[in-house]
Coordinates of C-alpha atoms and ligand atoms in Angstrom, one line a residue:
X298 CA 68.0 73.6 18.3
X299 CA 68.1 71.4 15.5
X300 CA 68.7 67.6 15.3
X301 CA 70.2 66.5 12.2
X302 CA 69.5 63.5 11.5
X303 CA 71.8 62.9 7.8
X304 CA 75.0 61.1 8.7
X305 CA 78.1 63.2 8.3
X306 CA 80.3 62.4 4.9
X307 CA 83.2 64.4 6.3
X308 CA 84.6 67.7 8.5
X309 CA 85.9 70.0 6.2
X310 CA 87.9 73.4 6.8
X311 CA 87.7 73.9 9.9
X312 CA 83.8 73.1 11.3
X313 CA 82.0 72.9 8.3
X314 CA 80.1 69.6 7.7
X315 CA 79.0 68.0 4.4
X316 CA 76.3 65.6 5.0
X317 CA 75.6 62.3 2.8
X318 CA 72.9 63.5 0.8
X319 CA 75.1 66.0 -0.5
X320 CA 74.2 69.3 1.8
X321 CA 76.7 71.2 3.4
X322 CA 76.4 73.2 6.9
X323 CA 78.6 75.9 8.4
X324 CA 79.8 76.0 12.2
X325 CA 81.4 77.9 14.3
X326 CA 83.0 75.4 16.1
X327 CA 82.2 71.1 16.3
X328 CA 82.3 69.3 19.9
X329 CA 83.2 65.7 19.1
X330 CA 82.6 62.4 20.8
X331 CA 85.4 60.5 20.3
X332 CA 85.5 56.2 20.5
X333 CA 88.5 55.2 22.3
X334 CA 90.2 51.3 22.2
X335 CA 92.1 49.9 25.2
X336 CA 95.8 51.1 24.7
X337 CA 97.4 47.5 26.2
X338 CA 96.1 44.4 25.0
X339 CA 96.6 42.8 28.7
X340 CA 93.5 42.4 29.4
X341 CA 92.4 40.4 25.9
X342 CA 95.8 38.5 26.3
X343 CA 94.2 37.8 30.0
X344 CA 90.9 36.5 28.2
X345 CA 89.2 39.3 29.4
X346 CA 86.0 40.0 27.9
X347 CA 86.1 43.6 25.2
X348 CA 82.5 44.8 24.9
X349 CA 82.1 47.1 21.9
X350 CA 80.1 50.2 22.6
X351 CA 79.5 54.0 21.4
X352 CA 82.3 55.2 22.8
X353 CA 84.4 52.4 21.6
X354 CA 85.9 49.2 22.9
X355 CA 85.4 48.3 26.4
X356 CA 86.7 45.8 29.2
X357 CA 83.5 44.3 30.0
X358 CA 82.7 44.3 33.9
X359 CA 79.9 43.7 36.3
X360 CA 78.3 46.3 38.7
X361 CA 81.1 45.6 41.0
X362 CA 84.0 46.4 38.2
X363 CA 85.2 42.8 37.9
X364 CA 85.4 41.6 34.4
X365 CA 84.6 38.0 32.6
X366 CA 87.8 36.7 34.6
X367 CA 87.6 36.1 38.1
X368 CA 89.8 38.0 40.1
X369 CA 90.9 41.1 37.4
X370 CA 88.9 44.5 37.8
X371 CA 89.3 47.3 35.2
X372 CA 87.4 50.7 35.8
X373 CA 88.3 54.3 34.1
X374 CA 87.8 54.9 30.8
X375 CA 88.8 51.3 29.1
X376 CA 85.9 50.3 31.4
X377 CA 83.0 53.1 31.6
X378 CA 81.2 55.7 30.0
X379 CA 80.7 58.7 29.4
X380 CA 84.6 59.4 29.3
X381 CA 85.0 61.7 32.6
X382 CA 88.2 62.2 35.3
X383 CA 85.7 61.9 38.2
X384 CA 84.0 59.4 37.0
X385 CA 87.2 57.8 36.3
X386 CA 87.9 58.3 39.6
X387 CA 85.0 57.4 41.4
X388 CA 85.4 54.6 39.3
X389 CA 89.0 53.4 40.7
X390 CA 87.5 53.9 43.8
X391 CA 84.8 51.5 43.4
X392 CA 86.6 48.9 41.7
X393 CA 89.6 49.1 44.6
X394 CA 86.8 49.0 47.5
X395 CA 85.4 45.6 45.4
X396 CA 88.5 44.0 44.8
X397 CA 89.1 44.4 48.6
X398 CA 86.0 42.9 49.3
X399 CA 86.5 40.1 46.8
X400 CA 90.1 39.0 48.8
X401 CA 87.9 39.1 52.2
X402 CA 84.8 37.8 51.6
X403 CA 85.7 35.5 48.3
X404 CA 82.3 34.2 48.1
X405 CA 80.3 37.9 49.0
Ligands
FAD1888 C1 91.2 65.7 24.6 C2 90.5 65.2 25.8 C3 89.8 66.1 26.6 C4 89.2 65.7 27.8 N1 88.6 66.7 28.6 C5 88.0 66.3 29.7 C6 87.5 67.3 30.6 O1 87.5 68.5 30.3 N2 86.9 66.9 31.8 C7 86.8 65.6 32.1 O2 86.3 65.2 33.2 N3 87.4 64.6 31.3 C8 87.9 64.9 30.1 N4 88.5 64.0 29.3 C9 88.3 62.6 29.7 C10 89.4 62.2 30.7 O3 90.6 62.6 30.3 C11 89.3 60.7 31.0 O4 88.0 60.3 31.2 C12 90.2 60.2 32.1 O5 91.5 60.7 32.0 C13 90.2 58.7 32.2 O6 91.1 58.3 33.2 P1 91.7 56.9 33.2 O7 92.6 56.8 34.4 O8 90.6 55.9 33.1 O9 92.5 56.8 31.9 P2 93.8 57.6 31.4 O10 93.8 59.0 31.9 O11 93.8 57.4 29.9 O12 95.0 56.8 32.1 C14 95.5 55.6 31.6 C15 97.0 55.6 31.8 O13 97.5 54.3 31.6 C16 98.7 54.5 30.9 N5 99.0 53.2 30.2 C17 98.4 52.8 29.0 N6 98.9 51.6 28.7 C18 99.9 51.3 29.6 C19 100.8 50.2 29.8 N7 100.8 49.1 28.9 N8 101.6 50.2 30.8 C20 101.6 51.2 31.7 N9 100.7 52.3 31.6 C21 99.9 52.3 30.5 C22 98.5 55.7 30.0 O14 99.8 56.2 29.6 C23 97.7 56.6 30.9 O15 98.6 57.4 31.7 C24 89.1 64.4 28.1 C25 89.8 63.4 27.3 C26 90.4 63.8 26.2 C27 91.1 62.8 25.3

């Protein structure tokens, strides 16, 4: 394996790559990490804190999925990384379990 460390200039045809100091390289196929952005800007309009990481803008939480606001909890994607459905989910399911805890035990 190779690491390549010239940033790409731009995809073209189908998966080749031209690189920034001019080379170009030939692929079968390209996997791509893609950055996402919350798609609803509730949580900004809620003053909740956006983080901005390698996969894009985040919600910013704690450990236990609450973000800058007290009392609002994001998880998933617009809250994580990597970008995964059970992680996602494992996710909800954290962030459900600590906002139940939050509503019981306020100061816990
Ligand atoms: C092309 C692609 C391929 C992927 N392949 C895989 C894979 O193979 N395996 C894997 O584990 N993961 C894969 N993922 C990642 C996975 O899809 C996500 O990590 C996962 O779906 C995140 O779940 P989520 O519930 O956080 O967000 P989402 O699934 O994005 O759900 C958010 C929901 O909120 C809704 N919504 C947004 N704004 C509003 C609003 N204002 N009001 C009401 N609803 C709203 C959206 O319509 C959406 O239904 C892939 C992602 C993409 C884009």
């Amino acid at each position: 394996m190779t690491i390549e460390g010239t940033a790409i200039a731009r995809i073209t045809g189908e998966a080749d790559v031209e690189l920034r100091d001019g080379r170009s390289l030939g692929f079968a196929g390209l996997f791509t990490a893609t950055r996402t952005t919350p798609a609803s800007p509730i949580a900004e309009a809620a003053g909740c804190a956006l983080v901005e990481t390698p996969m894009g803008v985040q919600i910013r939480t704690t450990d236990s999925k609450e973000t800058s606001v007290s009392g609002i909890f994001a998880c998933g994607d617009v809250a994580r990384a990597p970008h995964s459905v059970s992680l996602a989910v494992g996710d909800g399911a954290w962030a459900g379990a600590q906002l139940h805890r939050s509503l019981v035990w306020p100061e816990g």
